[in-house]
């Protein structure tokens, strides 16, 4: 199951809530303001590193670019809208609003 | 595309508090309609979503129609799978006795496992 | 693959309508069928034809009409949510339609995926 | 006291419109002047007359008209925000008006208080 | 200056952000979903007790009633819309959305 | 009511990230208009609000018009008081060098004191 997160983790608890329910192996995709979680060297980098031990983590590249995020936490993959569709081909979707 | 005989597993995840926004109320309206379609429905209450079930809600003062009692009607629509996240209750200082309906209190890991079995998950 | 989309926020105020469109566009480009975009909550505000955004901005209403007319995407606004918010047939975008939540249930049943975009 | 109100969310979807109304009602009852309610962001969606809420629900549009006509409150929708979202004179509630952000500045200057309600 | 907070502290960081900027003596008023912060015995009770050492704290009663909150953290005052207007008479307003 | 000769202290508090919602953009539009009225304006960036000033924003891919460079124009409108909360920058792993305009980085306590001097505070 693909989990999408669209909220900044600094203002909303959505990402931390999602992590509590995540099953091993399920991919996480940050979109919209959610991509701020993936910026290298912020307060959430260590949580993302923990998540990546069991789950692949992606961020939507056009959303990273729009926000000027040039460096993401190491190991976070980056996909464009086509890659987003690719993930949806492989998984059912759980959109954490 | 699935055949007509397929029964879909559809999970509604209640995430927002009632009254401050309409998501919880319009989410419940969606559940009531879907209940007529004989799919495999479940409703899960996570985070502020648990507040929708809080007893003693009296919305007279804010001038908005209350709807907590409508959750009691779900049983009559054969929506019997109501799950509540234990940690969400606890950090809010709530227990099962504070809720208007009988629910099954579950660990996040169990709810997470249920989520992965779904065909459709909709957050409200 | 057949894909349904549930859109829960209005245009411009949240990025949800933009992401839903960009996703639909990419899915169609990859050869998938986007069956329907169902508008719920403030999402029904996507269905007004009266929007008049600045010339140098995107026109979100025109995107929905394009998806409907060029790619056969059903663009559907929930009737109860629409009535609350002042969306009706008089202001409906070309290619859009008002319907009930039963239709969303059909969409959830008949598609391989249902994605939600919102706030 | 003279009070201005800035309302940043549309009706029904968020409680902001309800709280703004209840506050205005209480302020008027205490003898204060509610000078204006300025609608911004999705708040401009409060200005449509096309809403048709269920009979047992409150009618938020009617509340603004009542405040305007009975208590002389200026109900003003920002023109730029309105154009984006499809609010114009054709759908404007009785007692409401479209104006610019300069008017909000005047409201901020001429009142003793400016309160904001939103999401 | 009166600070109003309308978001649940469990889902949004608004309350905690506001606290960082609060000046001694300035009243805080919880409204809408913000009133969940004031419920007795929840995860935010101790933060509210800390705030109350320097600032009066209120919750809007109609919003408490609407949410079934019958017990608030001790020391939190309760006001109706008229009391809200009363606070606004005495203070400029800072609405933390 | 204040007299025409009064100058009001009006503070705009930027709280939201750009692009995910319109509040930051429409907030900036409001500031630009108010700047013409010769009041005592200040703009404060708190929490995700600081992201509006991040360098290197390229919104081509999301199809939304970028506006970070418009903050550079504020100086030309005599809006010179731009304050950024230090803790908000730090927890986001940002420094002043990451921002498109010159700002004054301040402690929350100082910003809080400035807030109490205002006649009007508007959050975006």
XYZ file of C-alpha atoms in Angstrom:
680
model
C 0.000 0.000 0.000
C 1.329 3.416 -1.024
C 1.038 6.098 1.669
C 0.981 9.706 0.465
C 1.568 12.612 2.860
C 0.848 16.183 1.796
C 1.352 18.196 4.996
C 4.436 19.827 6.424
C 5.516 17.806 9.475
C 6.357 21.055 11.271
C 2.765 22.265 11.310
C 0.767 19.021 11.222
C 1.066 15.672 13.001
C 0.012 13.725 9.874
C 3.432 12.279 9.042
C 4.060 11.092 12.604
C 0.569 9.579 12.746
C 1.070 7.768 9.437
C 4.362 6.296 10.683
C 2.555 4.607 13.592
C 0.347 2.677 11.135
C 2.899 1.912 8.448
C 3.526 -1.766 7.611
C 7.050 -2.913 6.691
C 7.756 -2.664 2.980
C 5.016 -0.164 2.178
C 6.315 2.888 0.301
C 5.801 6.448 1.523
C 5.499 9.327 -0.951
C 5.722 12.952 0.157
C 3.778 15.381 -2.025
C 2.830 19.088 -1.834
C 3.922 20.633 1.506
C 4.689 17.094 2.702
C 8.032 17.251 0.880
C 9.439 19.619 3.518
C 9.855 16.502 5.686
C 12.480 15.220 3.256
C 14.765 18.260 3.270
C 18.258 17.240 4.400
C 19.324 18.342 7.877
C 16.000 19.327 9.363
C 14.344 18.183 12.588
C 12.687 15.214 10.846
C 15.752 13.749 9.140
C 16.309 11.157 11.868
C 12.660 10.019 11.815
C 12.907 9.571 8.055
C 16.098 7.570 8.463
C 14.292 5.315 10.918
C 11.377 4.847 8.524
C 13.747 4.006 5.678
C 15.029 0.973 7.574
C 11.747 -0.772 6.718
C 10.073 1.343 4.044
C 11.077 2.959 0.782
C 10.584 6.735 0.930
C 10.002 9.047 -2.041
C 9.349 12.733 -2.598
C 7.596 14.263 -5.612
C 10.300 16.115 -7.536
C 8.146 18.943 -8.947
C 7.056 19.702 -5.372
C 10.677 19.661 -4.137
C 11.692 21.994 -6.973
C 8.780 24.362 -6.329
C 9.947 24.737 -2.727
C 13.633 25.154 -3.465
C 14.596 21.910 -1.740
C 17.821 20.992 -3.488
C 19.087 18.436 -0.956
C 16.976 15.631 0.514
C 17.827 13.260 3.340
C 20.083 10.552 1.903
C 18.154 7.546 0.662
C 14.949 9.428 -0.175
C 14.047 8.722 -3.787
C 12.603 11.311 -6.088
C 9.810 10.733 -8.616
C 7.964 12.941 -11.070
C 4.198 12.670 -11.741
C 4.890 9.733 -14.061
C 6.775 7.998 -11.262
C 3.845 8.743 -8.926
C 1.585 6.945 -11.431
C 4.115 4.092 -11.483
C 3.844 3.676 -7.715
C 0.045 3.700 -7.998
C 0.242 0.938 -10.624
C 2.004 -1.257 -8.083
C 0.055 -0.387 -4.926
C -3.347 0.484 -3.561
C -3.276 4.037 -2.230
C -3.738 5.465 1.253
C -3.824 9.272 1.008
C -3.192 10.694 4.485
C -4.788 14.140 4.265
C -12.202 -3.753 -13.660
C -13.814 -5.894 -11.004
C -16.950 -7.908 -11.756
C -20.359 -7.058 -10.368
C -20.159 -9.911 -7.924
C -17.023 -8.532 -6.316
C -17.342 -7.130 -2.863
C -14.906 -4.284 -2.229
C -13.184 -3.670 1.058
C -13.615 0.052 1.707
C -12.204 1.726 4.800
C -13.209 5.184 6.003
C -10.623 6.791 8.248
C -12.065 9.491 10.492
C -9.204 11.872 11.259
C -10.698 15.272 12.055
C -12.464 16.657 15.059
C -16.146 17.489 14.630
C -17.530 21.058 14.246
C -14.249 22.919 13.634
C -14.515 21.666 10.064
C -17.121 19.711 8.106
C -14.934 16.735 7.138
C -16.162 14.478 9.920
C -19.827 15.288 9.241
C -19.634 14.964 5.449
C -17.522 11.829 5.968
C -20.347 10.296 7.965
C -22.826 11.249 5.216
C -20.612 9.397 2.732
C -20.471 6.312 4.937
C -24.266 6.229 5.312
C -24.752 6.251 1.524
C -22.029 3.667 0.879
C -23.597 1.424 3.522
C -26.511 0.803 1.145
C -24.203 -0.745 -1.470
C -23.405 -3.958 0.415
C -19.666 -3.582 0.264
C -17.297 -4.598 3.058
C -17.145 -1.298 4.956
C -15.080 -0.435 7.996
C -14.724 2.838 9.877
C -11.555 3.653 11.778
C -11.099 6.567 14.203
C -7.565 7.936 14.412
C -6.133 11.093 15.979
C -8.727 13.843 16.425
C -11.176 11.569 14.592
C -11.987 9.903 17.926
C -13.555 13.150 19.143
C -16.494 12.627 16.779
C -17.634 9.822 19.124
C -17.328 11.833 22.357
C -20.397 11.680 24.584
C -22.252 14.787 25.827
C -21.803 16.946 22.731
C -24.274 19.837 22.804
C -23.911 22.091 19.773
C -26.768 24.461 20.626
C -24.386 27.269 21.555
C -22.414 27.256 18.301
C -25.558 26.978 16.161
C -24.351 23.950 14.199
C -26.349 20.727 13.983
C -24.811 17.956 16.086
C -24.325 14.487 14.611
C -22.590 12.317 17.195
C -25.786 10.325 17.733
C -25.895 9.437 14.033
C -22.936 7.135 14.649
C -25.325 5.018 16.714
C -27.378 4.492 13.555
C -24.475 2.848 11.703
C -25.294 -0.456 13.336
C -28.734 -0.373 11.700
C -27.029 0.098 8.329
C -24.947 -3.036 8.948
C -21.797 -0.986 9.415
C -20.518 -2.912 12.397
C -16.773 -2.604 12.052
C -15.892 0.459 14.112
C -12.268 0.534 15.208
C -10.575 3.096 17.436
C -6.827 3.613 17.777
C -5.810 3.049 21.395
C -2.994 5.628 21.476
C -5.265 8.342 20.064
C -7.747 7.779 22.896
C -5.088 7.670 25.569
C -3.208 10.854 24.724
C -6.563 12.650 24.723
C -7.376 11.381 28.207
C -10.369 9.415 26.882
C -11.565 5.850 27.440
C -14.189 3.674 25.737
C -16.688 4.877 28.351
C -16.440 8.391 26.894
C -17.748 7.248 23.492
C -21.357 7.193 22.237
C -21.092 3.786 20.519
C -19.480 0.421 21.114
C -16.202 0.241 19.273
C -13.263 -2.096 19.156
C -10.147 -0.416 20.538
C -7.113 -1.625 18.616
C -3.372 -1.113 18.447
C -2.003 0.956 15.567
C -0.138 -2.072 14.194
C -3.396 -4.046 13.891
C -5.193 -1.141 12.228
C -2.207 -0.718 9.918
C -2.477 -4.368 8.921
C -6.218 -3.970 8.216
C -5.437 -0.947 6.035
C -3.180 -2.966 3.757
C -6.051 -5.414 3.070
C -8.302 -2.677 1.704
C -9.210 -1.977 -1.900
C -10.079 1.620 -1.054
C -9.127 3.874 1.877
C -10.745 7.299 2.248
C -9.682 9.818 4.907
C -12.143 12.324 6.335
C -5.591 0.473 -15.229
C -8.787 2.306 -14.295
C -8.469 5.145 -11.851
C -10.966 7.199 -9.881
C -10.056 10.451 -8.126
C -11.733 12.039 -5.107
C -10.997 15.759 -4.760
C -11.849 17.379 -1.437
C -10.695 21.007 -1.752
C -11.614 23.913 -3.997
C -9.361 25.456 -6.647
C -6.478 27.868 -5.936
C -6.816 27.883 -2.141
C -5.098 24.486 -1.828
C -2.717 22.674 -4.156
C -4.958 19.580 -4.136
C -6.753 20.524 -7.368
C -3.402 21.085 -9.112
C -1.897 17.808 -7.928
C -5.042 15.892 -8.898
C -4.858 17.402 -12.394
C -1.131 16.747 -12.824
C -1.607 13.175 -11.652
C -4.552 12.601 -14.012
C -2.578 14.059 -16.915
C 0.389 11.748 -16.207
C -1.851 8.703 -15.784
C -3.552 9.370 -19.120
C -0.175 9.903 -20.779
C 0.879 6.482 -19.459
C -2.178 4.907 -21.106
C -4.412 4.529 -18.091
C -8.081 5.413 -18.020
C -9.047 8.157 -15.592
C -12.658 7.192 -15.120
C -13.927 10.021 -12.955
C -13.033 12.949 -10.731
C -15.528 13.181 -7.896
C -15.750 16.541 -6.106
C -16.619 16.485 -2.403
C -16.443 18.886 0.579
C -15.116 22.239 -0.709
C -13.950 20.291 -3.769
C -17.313 21.069 -5.356
C -16.092 24.655 -5.801
C -14.014 23.319 -8.685
C -17.264 22.990 -10.622
C -18.111 26.671 -11.021
C -17.662 28.215 -14.447
C -17.613 31.730 -12.998
C -13.948 31.748 -11.997
C -11.866 34.415 -13.707
C -8.226 33.929 -12.671
C -5.466 36.365 -13.709
C -4.310 35.893 -17.310
C -0.838 34.751 -16.278
C -2.257 32.086 -13.947
C -3.553 28.593 -14.731
C -7.302 28.204 -15.338
C -8.318 25.256 -13.178
C -11.928 25.078 -14.384
C -10.736 24.853 -17.994
C -8.536 21.879 -17.028
C -11.549 19.896 -15.809
C -13.491 20.711 -18.969
C -10.521 19.585 -21.045
C -10.223 16.290 -19.153
C -13.948 15.698 -19.598
C -14.197 16.613 -23.279
C -10.849 15.354 -24.553
C -10.290 12.323 -22.346
C -13.795 11.256 -21.336
C -13.203 11.823 -17.638
C -16.474 12.159 -15.741
C -16.263 15.321 -13.617
C -18.877 14.938 -10.896
C -19.880 17.182 -8.002
C -21.721 15.742 -4.994
C -25.200 17.253 -4.858
C -25.459 17.667 -1.064
C -22.022 19.276 -0.812
C -22.819 21.461 -3.841
C -26.124 22.754 -2.502
C -24.470 23.864 0.740
C -21.846 25.807 -1.193
C -23.896 27.351 -3.987
C -22.861 25.116 -6.863
C -25.725 24.222 -9.215
C -26.430 23.529 -12.894
C -26.571 27.256 -13.703
C -22.883 27.727 -12.886
C -21.638 24.242 -13.847
C -18.497 24.008 -15.971
C -18.747 22.415 -19.407
C -18.310 18.688 -19.049
C -19.218 18.697 -15.350
C -22.278 17.229 -13.737
C -24.021 17.067 -10.374
C -24.658 13.651 -8.907
C -25.009 11.771 -5.627
C -22.667 9.868 -3.335
C -23.984 6.618 -4.774
C -22.038 7.448 -7.918
C -18.859 7.776 -5.851
C -19.558 4.327 -4.465
C -19.867 2.984 -8.027
C -16.575 4.685 -8.868
C -14.915 3.092 -5.836
C -16.261 -0.317 -6.880
C -15.567 -0.267 -10.608
C -12.036 1.158 -10.630
C -8.721 -0.452 -9.797
C -7.669 2.557 -7.724
C -9.295 5.444 -5.901
C -6.940 8.299 -4.991
C -7.851 11.159 -2.709
C -6.476 14.696 -2.931
C -7.321 17.363 -0.376
C -6.044 19.403 2.531
C -16.018 50.282 20.253
C -15.666 49.911 16.491
C -14.794 46.472 15.238
C -13.682 45.092 11.867
C -13.690 41.394 11.037
C -11.523 39.566 8.485
C -12.951 36.184 7.455
C -10.632 33.835 5.607
C -12.648 30.644 5.040
C -15.843 29.792 3.183
C -19.126 28.764 4.813
C -19.882 25.285 6.236
C -16.478 23.748 5.475
C -14.875 25.469 8.484
C -16.382 26.876 11.667
C -14.751 30.256 11.044
C -17.860 31.760 9.408
C -20.006 30.604 12.321
C -17.665 31.948 14.984
C -17.335 35.273 13.155
C -21.124 35.575 13.055
C -21.617 34.612 16.708
C -18.930 37.082 17.740
C -20.464 39.884 15.652
C -23.909 39.159 17.095
C -22.560 39.299 20.669
C -20.579 42.490 19.983
C -23.662 44.225 18.568
C -25.740 43.032 21.534
C -23.165 44.641 23.849
C -23.604 47.958 22.021
C -20.490 47.907 19.845
C -20.430 48.831 16.176
C -19.397 46.041 13.809
C -18.152 48.186 10.981
C -17.354 45.594 8.328
C -16.794 41.931 7.579
C -14.096 41.613 4.924
C -13.980 38.308 3.034
C -10.573 37.088 1.867
C -9.028 33.822 0.618
C -11.790 31.183 0.447
C -13.765 33.536 2.687
C -15.174 35.152 -0.454
C -17.298 32.019 -0.901
C -19.482 33.411 1.870
C -20.709 35.970 -0.648
C -22.618 33.680 -2.991
C -26.394 33.803 -2.876
C -26.681 30.400 -4.572
C -26.188 28.300 -1.433
C -29.131 26.067 -0.580
C -28.366 24.345 2.755
C -30.684 21.701 4.246
C -33.798 23.147 5.893
C -32.749 22.027 9.371
C -29.323 23.683 9.021
C -28.342 27.323 9.528
C -28.294 29.575 6.436
C -24.958 31.373 6.588
C -25.564 33.654 3.594
C -28.809 34.882 5.186
C -26.852 35.783 8.321
C -24.552 38.140 6.402
C -27.520 39.768 4.675
C -29.185 40.238 8.047
C -26.064 41.823 9.567
C -25.803 44.155 6.560
C -29.442 45.188 6.371
C -30.380 45.245 10.042
C -27.121 46.365 11.645
C -25.376 48.317 8.893
C -22.395 45.961 8.722
C -20.504 46.315 5.448
C -20.061 42.825 3.985
C -17.185 43.063 1.519
C -15.508 40.491 -0.708
C -11.988 41.083 -2.047
C -12.174 41.406 -5.820
C -8.964 39.521 -6.663
C -9.818 36.626 -4.366
C -13.408 36.636 -5.685
C -12.428 36.500 -9.351
C -10.227 33.452 -8.752
C -13.074 31.634 -7.070
C -16.032 32.600 -9.233
C -17.709 35.146 -6.994
C -19.104 38.163 -8.877
C -21.974 40.644 -8.777
C -24.349 38.173 -10.462
C -24.227 35.807 -7.489
C -23.656 38.381 -4.726
C -25.788 38.110 -1.579
C -28.106 40.990 -0.704
C -26.166 43.533 1.300
C -22.800 42.283 0.065
C -20.356 44.089 -2.190
C -17.112 43.480 -4.067
C -14.216 45.772 -3.271
C -10.424 45.925 -3.125
C -7.799 45.342 -0.467
C -7.480 49.091 -0.018
C -10.850 48.973 1.690
C -9.504 46.392 4.124
C -6.655 48.765 4.886
C -9.188 51.514 5.620
C -11.048 49.106 7.886
C -7.825 48.263 9.726
C -7.094 51.972 10.166
C -10.503 53.282 11.176
C -11.536 50.610 13.694
C -10.426 50.013 17.264
C -10.047 46.287 16.630
C -9.545 43.945 13.675
C -10.276 40.292 14.394
C -9.416 37.453 12.047
C -11.333 34.190 11.718
C -10.164 31.360 9.511
C -8.627 27.916 9.397
C -2.859 41.435 23.667
C -5.445 38.628 23.447
C -4.223 35.480 21.687
C -6.892 33.224 20.178
C -6.144 29.647 19.134
C -8.609 27.669 17.037
C -6.720 24.455 16.222
C -6.481 21.171 18.065
C -2.981 20.912 19.574
C -2.924 17.219 18.682
C -3.039 17.860 14.940
C -1.462 21.304 14.616
C 1.560 22.992 16.170
C -0.225 26.359 16.451
C -0.691 26.330 20.230
C 2.940 25.401 20.887
C 4.110 28.071 18.443
C 1.935 30.719 20.071
C 3.339 29.850 23.504
C 6.862 30.675 22.332
C 5.785 34.246 21.499
C 3.466 34.880 24.414
C 4.300 37.828 26.702
C 3.609 37.560 30.459
C 0.127 38.700 31.399
C -1.418 38.344 27.949
C -4.581 36.235 27.968
C -5.020 33.140 25.779
C -8.470 32.138 24.526
C -9.136 28.728 22.995
C -11.945 28.680 20.440
C -13.323 26.132 17.927
C -11.165 22.960 17.823
C -8.607 24.828 19.924
C -10.654 24.038 23.042
C -9.510 20.412 22.944
C -6.248 21.681 24.442
C -8.108 22.584 27.615
C -9.693 19.204 28.295
C -8.618 17.922 31.722
C -6.165 15.041 31.801
C -4.888 15.112 28.229
C -1.343 15.301 26.893
C -1.388 19.128 26.932
C -2.588 19.656 30.506
C 0.928 20.204 31.843
C 1.782 22.739 29.114
C -1.400 24.645 29.961
C -0.481 24.596 33.641
C 2.902 26.067 32.755
C 1.303 28.791 30.641
C -1.105 29.654 33.460
C 1.792 30.608 35.724
C 2.176 33.798 33.673
C -0.969 34.094 31.542
C -4.698 33.831 32.121
C -6.195 31.045 29.974
C -9.799 30.831 28.784
C -11.866 28.496 26.625
C -15.033 29.434 24.732
C -17.865 27.641 26.534
C -20.146 27.031 23.517
C -17.190 25.336 21.813
C -16.466 23.218 24.903
C -20.130 22.196 25.111
C -20.301 21.368 21.386
C -17.394 18.960 21.845
C -18.638 17.314 25.025
C -15.766 18.655 27.111
C -17.255 18.705 30.594
C -14.009 18.995 32.567
C -11.224 21.464 31.752
C -7.742 21.677 33.246
C -8.064 23.419 36.617
C -7.601 27.157 36.371
C -8.851 27.505 32.794
C -11.648 30.048 32.727
C -14.690 29.705 30.545
C -16.366 32.517 28.616
C -19.346 32.726 26.268
C -19.412 34.911 23.132
C -20.236 37.911 25.322
C -17.171 37.172 27.439
C -15.117 36.882 24.229
C -16.294 40.391 23.318
C -15.348 41.510 26.826
C -11.775 40.272 26.341
C -11.636 42.081 22.993
C -12.757 45.301 24.699
C -9.710 45.100 26.951
C -7.084 43.895 24.463
C -5.886 44.102 20.895
C -6.302 40.730 19.221
C -3.793 38.281 17.785
C -5.710 35.466 16.039
C -3.317 32.530 15.555
C -4.876 30.675 12.645
C -12.030 55.786 15.991
C -8.547 57.038 15.260
C -7.966 60.350 13.508
C -6.757 60.605 9.936
C -3.327 61.658 11.107
C -2.849 58.446 13.071
C -0.380 55.938 11.771
C -1.338 52.375 12.585
C 1.116 49.660 13.473
C 0.083 46.683 11.352
C 1.927 43.368 11.510
C 1.563 40.610 8.934
C 2.560 37.209 10.259
C 3.504 34.743 7.514
C 2.807 31.292 8.936
C 2.177 28.965 5.979
C 4.407 27.341 3.448
C 4.061 28.529 -0.147
C 2.281 26.553 -2.898
C 0.559 23.914 -0.731
C -2.021 26.593 0.002
C -2.622 30.137 -1.224
C -2.389 31.900 2.144
C 1.217 32.979 1.733
C 0.640 34.285 -1.803
C -2.594 36.122 -1.035
C -0.963 37.387 2.145
C 1.790 38.961 0.097
C -0.809 40.538 -2.206
C -2.428 42.092 0.859
C 0.902 43.445 2.109
C 1.666 45.035 -1.270
C -1.647 46.911 -1.265
C -1.365 47.990 2.364
C 2.154 49.266 1.662
C 0.640 52.108 -0.376
C -1.236 53.457 2.662
C 1.766 54.742 4.592
C 1.078 52.845 7.760
C 3.751 51.339 10.009
C 3.953 47.867 8.445
C 6.040 44.928 9.540
C 6.208 41.387 8.185
C 7.194 38.491 10.417
C 7.996 34.953 9.258
C 7.208 32.225 11.768
C 7.027 28.438 11.457
C 6.478 27.268 7.879
C 6.127 30.923 6.920
C 9.909 31.106 6.559
C 9.733 28.735 3.570
C 8.190 31.514 1.469
C 11.637 33.153 1.438
C 13.576 30.011 0.429
C 15.963 30.518 -2.479
C 15.866 28.375 -5.644
C 12.110 27.883 -5.859
C 11.153 26.699 -9.336
C 7.410 26.129 -9.655
C 7.417 25.183 -13.355
C 6.740 21.520 -12.584
C 3.646 22.100 -10.458
C 2.211 24.656 -12.861
C 1.686 27.352 -10.246
C 3.138 30.834 -10.545
C 6.097 31.377 -8.205
C 6.262 34.510 -6.063
C 9.345 34.282 -3.855
C 11.055 37.020 -5.874
C 8.166 39.403 -5.146
C 9.415 39.596 -1.561
C 12.459 41.388 -2.990
C 10.099 44.116 -4.205
C 8.880 44.907 -0.687
C 11.877 47.129 -0.133
C 10.757 49.320 -3.041
C 7.376 49.704 -1.337
C 9.108 50.926 1.842
C 8.284 47.720 3.663
C 11.637 47.315 5.322
C 10.784 45.563 8.550
C 11.155 41.884 7.722
C 11.706 39.716 10.784
C 12.363 35.981 10.889
C 12.035 33.771 13.936
C 15.386 32.130 14.672
C 14.014 28.835 16.032
C 11.789 28.378 12.970
C 14.818 28.663 10.689
C 16.966 26.371 12.793
C 14.585 23.427 13.143
C 14.149 23.521 9.367
C 17.897 23.329 8.814
C 17.922 26.782 7.187
C 20.135 29.839 7.642
C 19.855 33.451 6.477
C 21.916 32.484 3.426
C 19.033 30.288 2.252
C 16.668 33.274 1.989
C 15.974 35.469 -1.057
C 15.930 38.749 0.886
C 17.776 40.399 3.731
C 15.879 39.891 6.934
C 16.487 40.452 10.590
C 16.639 37.148 12.464
C 15.142 37.587 15.911
C 14.363 35.598 19.027
C 10.733 34.656 19.670
C 10.671 36.772 22.817
C 11.633 39.903 20.843
C 9.055 39.186 18.150
C 6.485 38.544 20.870
C 7.267 41.953 22.373
C 6.852 43.620 18.962
C 3.485 41.895 18.571
C 2.136 43.473 21.726
C 2.921 46.952 20.351
C 0.725 46.435 17.285
C -2.682 47.901 16.590
C -3.457 45.126 14.115
C -1.960 41.642 13.622
C -2.981 39.540 10.616
C -1.858 35.940 10.143
C -1.450 34.436 6.667
